[in-house]
Coordinates of C-alpha atoms and ligand atoms in Angstrom, one line a residue:
M1 CA 19.0 20.6 -6.8
S2 CA 16.6 18.8 -9.1
K3 CA 12.8 19.1 -8.4
L4 CA 12.6 15.4 -7.7
Q5 CA 15.4 15.7 -5.2
E6 CA 13.6 18.7 -3.6
I7 CA 10.4 16.6 -3.3
A8 CA 12.4 13.8 -1.7
D9 CA 14.0 16.2 0.8
V10 CA 10.6 17.7 1.7
V11 CA 9.2 14.2 2.4
I12 CA 12.2 13.2 4.4
N13 CA 11.9 16.4 6.5
G14 CA 8.1 16.1 6.8
K15 CA 7.2 19.5 5.4
A16 CA 3.6 18.7 4.5
K17 CA 2.8 22.3 3.7
L18 CA 5.4 22.5 0.9
I19 CA 4.9 19.2 -0.8
G20 CA 1.7 19.9 -2.7
G21 CA 3.1 23.0 -4.5
L22 CA 6.3 21.2 -5.3
V23 CA 4.6 18.2 -6.8
Q24 CA 2.4 20.5 -8.9
E25 CA 5.5 22.4 -10.1
A26 CA 7.2 19.1 -11.0
L27 CA 4.1 18.0 -13.0
D28 CA 4.0 21.4 -14.7
E29 CA 7.6 21.0 -15.7
G30 CA 6.7 17.8 -17.4
N31 CA 8.1 15.3 -15.0
D32 CA 6.7 11.8 -15.3
P33 CA 4.1 11.2 -12.4
S34 CA 5.6 7.7 -11.8
A35 CA 9.1 9.3 -11.4
I36 CA 7.7 11.8 -8.9
L37 CA 6.0 9.0 -7.0
N38 CA 9.2 6.9 -7.0
S39 CA 11.2 9.9 -5.6
M40 CA 8.7 10.0 -2.6
I41 CA 8.9 6.2 -2.1
D42 CA 12.7 6.4 -2.1
A43 CA 12.5 9.2 0.4
M44 CA 10.4 6.9 2.7
G45 CA 13.2 4.4 2.4
V46 CA 15.7 7.0 3.6
V47 CA 13.3 7.8 6.5
G48 CA 13.2 4.1 7.4
E49 CA 17.0 3.8 7.3
R50 CA 17.3 6.8 9.6
F51 CA 14.8 5.3 12.0
K52 CA 16.6 2.0 12.0
N53 CA 19.9 3.8 12.9
N54 CA 18.2 5.8 15.7
E55 CA 18.8 9.1 13.9
I56 CA 15.0 9.8 14.0
F57 CA 12.0 8.5 15.9
V58 CA 8.3 7.7 15.4
P59 CA 7.1 11.3 15.3
E60 CA 9.5 12.1 12.4
M61 CA 8.3 9.0 10.6
L62 CA 4.8 10.2 11.1
V63 CA 5.3 13.6 9.7
A64 CA 7.2 12.2 6.7
A65 CA 4.2 9.9 6.1
R66 CA 1.9 12.8 6.3
A67 CA 3.9 14.8 3.8
M68 CA 4.0 11.8 1.4
K69 CA 0.2 11.4 1.6
K70 CA -0.3 15.1 0.7
G71 CA 2.1 14.6 -2.3
V72 CA 0.2 11.5 -3.4
E73 CA -3.1 13.5 -3.2
V74 CA -1.8 15.9 -5.8
L75 CA -0.4 13.1 -7.9
K76 CA -3.4 10.8 -7.8
P77 CA -5.4 12.2 -10.8
H78 CA -2.2 11.9 -12.9
L79 CA -1.6 8.2 -11.9
A80 CA -5.2 6.9 -11.9
S81 CA -7.0 6.7 -15.2
G82 CA -9.3 3.7 -15.5
S83 CA -13.1 3.6 -15.6
A84 CA -14.1 2.7 -12.0
G85 CA -15.8 -0.6 -11.3
A86 CA -15.9 -2.3 -14.7
A87 CA -13.3 -4.9 -13.8
G88 CA -14.9 -6.1 -10.6
K89 CA -14.8 -5.6 -6.9
V90 CA -11.6 -5.7 -4.7
I91 CA -11.5 -5.6 -0.9
I92 CA -8.2 -4.3 0.5
G93 CA -6.8 -3.7 3.9
T94 CA -3.7 -3.7 6.1
V95 CA -3.8 -6.7 8.5
A96 CA -4.4 -6.7 12.3
G97 CA -1.9 -4.9 14.4
D98 CA -0.4 -3.0 11.5
L99 CA -0.9 0.7 11.0
H100 CA 1.1 1.3 7.8
D101 CA -1.2 2.5 5.0
I102 CA 0.9 4.4 2.4
G103 CA 1.8 1.3 0.4
K104 CA -1.7 -0.2 0.8
N105 CA -3.2 3.1 -0.4
L106 CA -0.9 3.1 -3.5
V107 CA -2.0 -0.5 -4.3
A108 CA -5.6 0.5 -3.9
M109 CA -5.1 3.5 -6.1
M110 CA -3.4 1.5 -8.9
I111 CA -6.0 -1.3 -8.7
E112 CA -8.8 1.3 -8.9
S113 CA -7.1 2.9 -11.9
A114 CA -7.0 -0.6 -13.5
G115 CA -10.9 -0.4 -13.5
F116 CA -11.8 -2.1 -10.3
E117 CA -14.2 -0.9 -7.6
V118 CA -12.1 -0.9 -4.4
I119 CA -13.5 -1.3 -0.9
D120 CA -10.7 -0.1 1.4
L121 CA -11.1 -1.4 5.0
G122 CA -8.2 0.7 6.2
V123 CA -5.5 -0.5 8.7
D124 CA -5.5 -2.9 11.6
V125 CA -8.1 -5.1 9.9
S126 CA -9.0 -8.3 11.7
S127 CA -9.5 -11.5 9.7
D128 CA -13.2 -11.4 10.8
K129 CA -13.5 -8.0 9.3
F130 CA -12.1 -9.2 5.9
I131 CA -14.6 -12.2 6.0
E132 CA -17.5 -9.9 7.0
A133 CA -16.7 -7.6 4.1
V134 CA -16.7 -10.4 1.6
R135 CA -20.0 -11.7 3.0
S136 CA -21.5 -8.2 2.6
N137 CA -20.1 -8.0 -1.0
P138 CA -20.8 -11.4 -2.5
D139 CA -19.6 -10.1 -5.9
T140 CA -16.1 -9.6 -4.6
K141 CA -13.4 -11.0 -7.0
I142 CA -10.2 -10.3 -5.0
V143 CA -9.2 -9.8 -1.4
A144 CA -5.9 -7.9 -1.1
C145 CA -4.0 -7.9 2.2
S146 CA -1.0 -5.8 3.1
A147 CA 1.5 -6.5 5.9
L148 CA 4.4 -4.0 6.4
L149 CA 6.0 -5.4 9.6
T150 CA 7.7 -8.7 10.2
T151 CA 5.7 -8.8 13.4
T152 CA 2.4 -8.7 11.5
M153 CA 3.3 -11.5 9.1
P154 CA 1.6 -14.0 11.5
A155 CA -1.6 -11.8 11.2
L156 CA -1.4 -12.1 7.4
R157 CA -1.0 -15.9 7.8
D158 CA -4.1 -16.0 10.0
T159 CA -6.1 -13.8 7.7
V160 CA -5.3 -15.9 4.6
A161 CA -6.1 -19.1 6.7
A162 CA -9.5 -17.6 7.7
L163 CA -10.2 -16.7 4.0
N164 CA -9.1 -20.2 2.9
A165 CA -11.4 -21.8 5.3
A166 CA -14.4 -19.7 4.3
D167 CA -17.3 -21.2 2.2
F168 CA -16.8 -18.5 -0.5
R169 CA -13.1 -19.3 -1.0
S170 CA -13.6 -20.8 -4.5
K171 CA -15.2 -17.6 -5.7
I172 CA -12.4 -15.2 -4.8
K173 CA -8.7 -14.8 -5.3
V174 CA -6.4 -13.7 -2.4
M175 CA -3.5 -11.4 -3.1
V176 CA -0.8 -10.4 -0.5
G177 CA 2.1 -8.0 -0.4
G178 CA 4.1 -5.6 1.7
A179 CA 7.8 -5.0 2.3
P180 CA 8.6 -8.1 4.4
I181 CA 6.4 -10.5 2.2
T182 CA 8.0 -12.8 -0.3
Q183 CA 6.7 -15.2 -3.0
E184 CA 7.9 -18.0 -0.8
F185 CA 5.8 -16.8 2.2
A186 CA 2.8 -16.2 0.0
D187 CA 3.0 -19.8 -1.2
E188 CA 3.5 -21.1 2.3
I189 CA 0.4 -19.4 3.7
G190 CA -1.8 -20.4 0.7
A191 CA -2.4 -17.0 -1.0
D192 CA -3.1 -17.0 -4.7
A193 CA -0.7 -14.2 -5.6
Y194 CA 2.1 -12.1 -4.3
T195 CA 3.4 -8.9 -6.0
P196 CA 6.2 -6.7 -4.9
D197 CA 4.7 -3.3 -5.7
A198 CA 1.6 -1.3 -6.5
A199 CA 1.9 -1.4 -10.3
S200 CA 2.4 -5.2 -10.5
A201 CA -0.4 -5.7 -8.0
A202 CA -2.8 -3.9 -10.4
A203 CA -1.6 -6.0 -13.4
K204 CA -2.0 -9.2 -11.3
A205 CA -5.5 -8.2 -10.2
K206 CA -6.6 -7.9 -13.8
E207 CA -5.1 -11.3 -14.6
L208 CA -6.7 -12.9 -11.6
A209 CA -10.1 -11.3 -12.2
A210 CA -10.1 -12.5 -15.8
A211 CA -9.6 -16.0 -14.6
C212 CA -12.5 -15.8 -12.0
Ligands
B1M301 CO1 7.0 2.1 10.5 N1 8.3 0.6 10.2 N2 6.7 1.5 12.3 N3 5.9 3.6 10.7 N4 7.7 2.6 8.9 C1 8.9 0.5 8.9 C2 8.0 -0.5 8.0 C3 10.3 -0.1 9.2 C4 10.9 -1.0 8.0 C5 11.3 1.1 9.6 C6 12.7 0.6 9.9 O1 12.9 0.1 11.0 N5 13.6 0.6 8.9 C7 10.0 -0.9 10.5 C8 9.6 -2.4 10.3 C9 10.7 -3.3 10.7 C10 10.2 -4.7 10.6 O2 9.2 -5.1 10.2 N6 11.1 -5.6 11.1 C11 8.9 -0.1 11.1 C12 8.6 -0.1 12.5 C13 9.6 -0.9 13.4 C14 7.5 0.6 13.1 C15 7.1 0.6 14.5 C16 7.1 -0.7 15.2 C17 7.9 1.7 15.3 C18 7.7 1.8 16.7 O3 6.6 2.1 17.1 N7 8.7 1.6 17.5 C19 5.6 1.2 14.4 C20 4.6 0.1 14.2 C21 3.2 0.6 14.2 C22 2.2 -0.4 13.8 O4 1.9 -0.6 12.6 N8 1.6 -1.1 14.7 C23 5.7 2.0 13.1 C24 5.0 3.1 12.9 C25 5.1 3.9 11.7 C26 4.3 5.2 11.6 C27 2.9 5.1 12.1 C28 5.0 6.3 12.3 C29 4.5 5.4 10.0 C30 3.3 4.9 9.2 C31 2.3 6.0 8.8 C32 1.4 5.5 7.7 O5 1.6 4.5 7.0 N9 0.3 6.2 7.7 C33 5.7 4.6 9.7 C34 6.5 4.7 8.5 C35 6.2 5.9 7.7 C36 7.5 3.7 8.1 C37 8.4 3.8 6.9 C38 9.5 4.8 7.2 C39 7.8 4.1 5.6 C40 6.7 3.1 5.2 C41 6.1 3.5 3.9 O6 5.1 4.2 3.8 N10 6.9 3.2 2.8 C42 9.0 2.3 6.9 C43 10.4 2.2 6.4 C44 10.4 1.8 4.9 O7 9.5 1.4 4.3 N11 11.6 1.7 4.4 C45 8.7 1.8 8.3 C46 6.5 3.6 1.5 C47 5.5 2.7 0.8 C48 5.2 3.1 -0.6 O8 6.1 1.4 0.7 O9 4.6 0.4 2.5 O10 6.5 -1.0 1.5 P1 5.5 0.1 1.3 O11 4.5 -0.4 0.1 C49 5.0 -0.8 -1.1 C50 5.2 -2.4 -1.2 O12 5.5 -2.9 0.1 C51 4.0 -2.9 -1.9 O13 3.6 -1.9 -2.7 C52 3.8 -0.6 -2.1 C53 4.0 0.5 -3.2 O14 4.9 0.1 -4.2 N12 2.8 -3.3 -1.2 C54 2.0 -4.3 -1.7 C55 2.3 -2.9 0.0 N13 1.2 -3.6 0.2 C56 1.0 -4.4 -0.8 C57 -0.1 -5.3 -1.1 C58 0.0 -6.0 -2.3 C59 1.0 -5.9 -3.1 C60 2.1 -5.0 -2.9 O15 -1.0 -6.9 -2.6 C61 -2.1 -7.0 -1.8

């Protein structure tokens, strides 16, 4: 079995104690950090499929998520490289009612590594909290909102609507993303940008900040 396959298996089976060592071994063997990350993202896809098919339940999803987070911790210094803060300030969070944070954390990490200062509001973030955070950080260039559930797409819509109605709207750009989000939905709710993954989110953030 290849090391990347081994890493994927350990994530799928939620073996958080083993993942750090395996990721380090994979790095030492010269594997590309992005390939290691992708093997963990694919593993979460397998976990999601198994959950959908009632082969596993929420606790198994949780332990898989914990294992992936531990793996990302070891990987982070190898993925992130930029000088923090120089590109501007980004506020990020997962919208109200949504507790998924792995994707949002990856987006935050890639945006940070593109040179931004990132204020991470965490999960289950109300639109009021996003607004408050921008008011407390008037130099914010971008607000980035994640939604990972079809049932929290309305919360994303409400958050973007609240941001769009705010007096500071012309000074910021609003980015959205997450597995159920599409370009069409982003356009419909009035976001400035949609990107499908963490790497494209970081590239788009640079583009938007340059235009601010
Ligand atoms: Co949940 N869950 N979950 N879950 N979970 C999904 C999302 C699901 C697809 C599984 C399935 O059924 N196949 C399904 C959603 C179905 C739907 O929406 N219709 C689902 C469900 C149903 C649920 C619950 C309702 C289950 C229940 O309780 N009955 C519940 C909801 C809780 C809540 O939020 N209120 C729930 C709970 C959980 C756990 C807490 C157990 C755990 C999350 C732990 C955590 O995050 N700390 C969990 C997990 C682990 C998953 C899966 C298995 C993995 C999610 C993940 O981390 N993926 C997931 C299945 C799957 O994704 N295939 C699933 C890896 C991550 C890197 O990908 O998050 O998509 P992703 O992020 C990507 C992109 O989307 C994008 O970039 C990221 C990196 O490339 N992206 C952005 C994300 N944000 C972005 C922002 C951007 C741009 C790009 O710009 C701002």
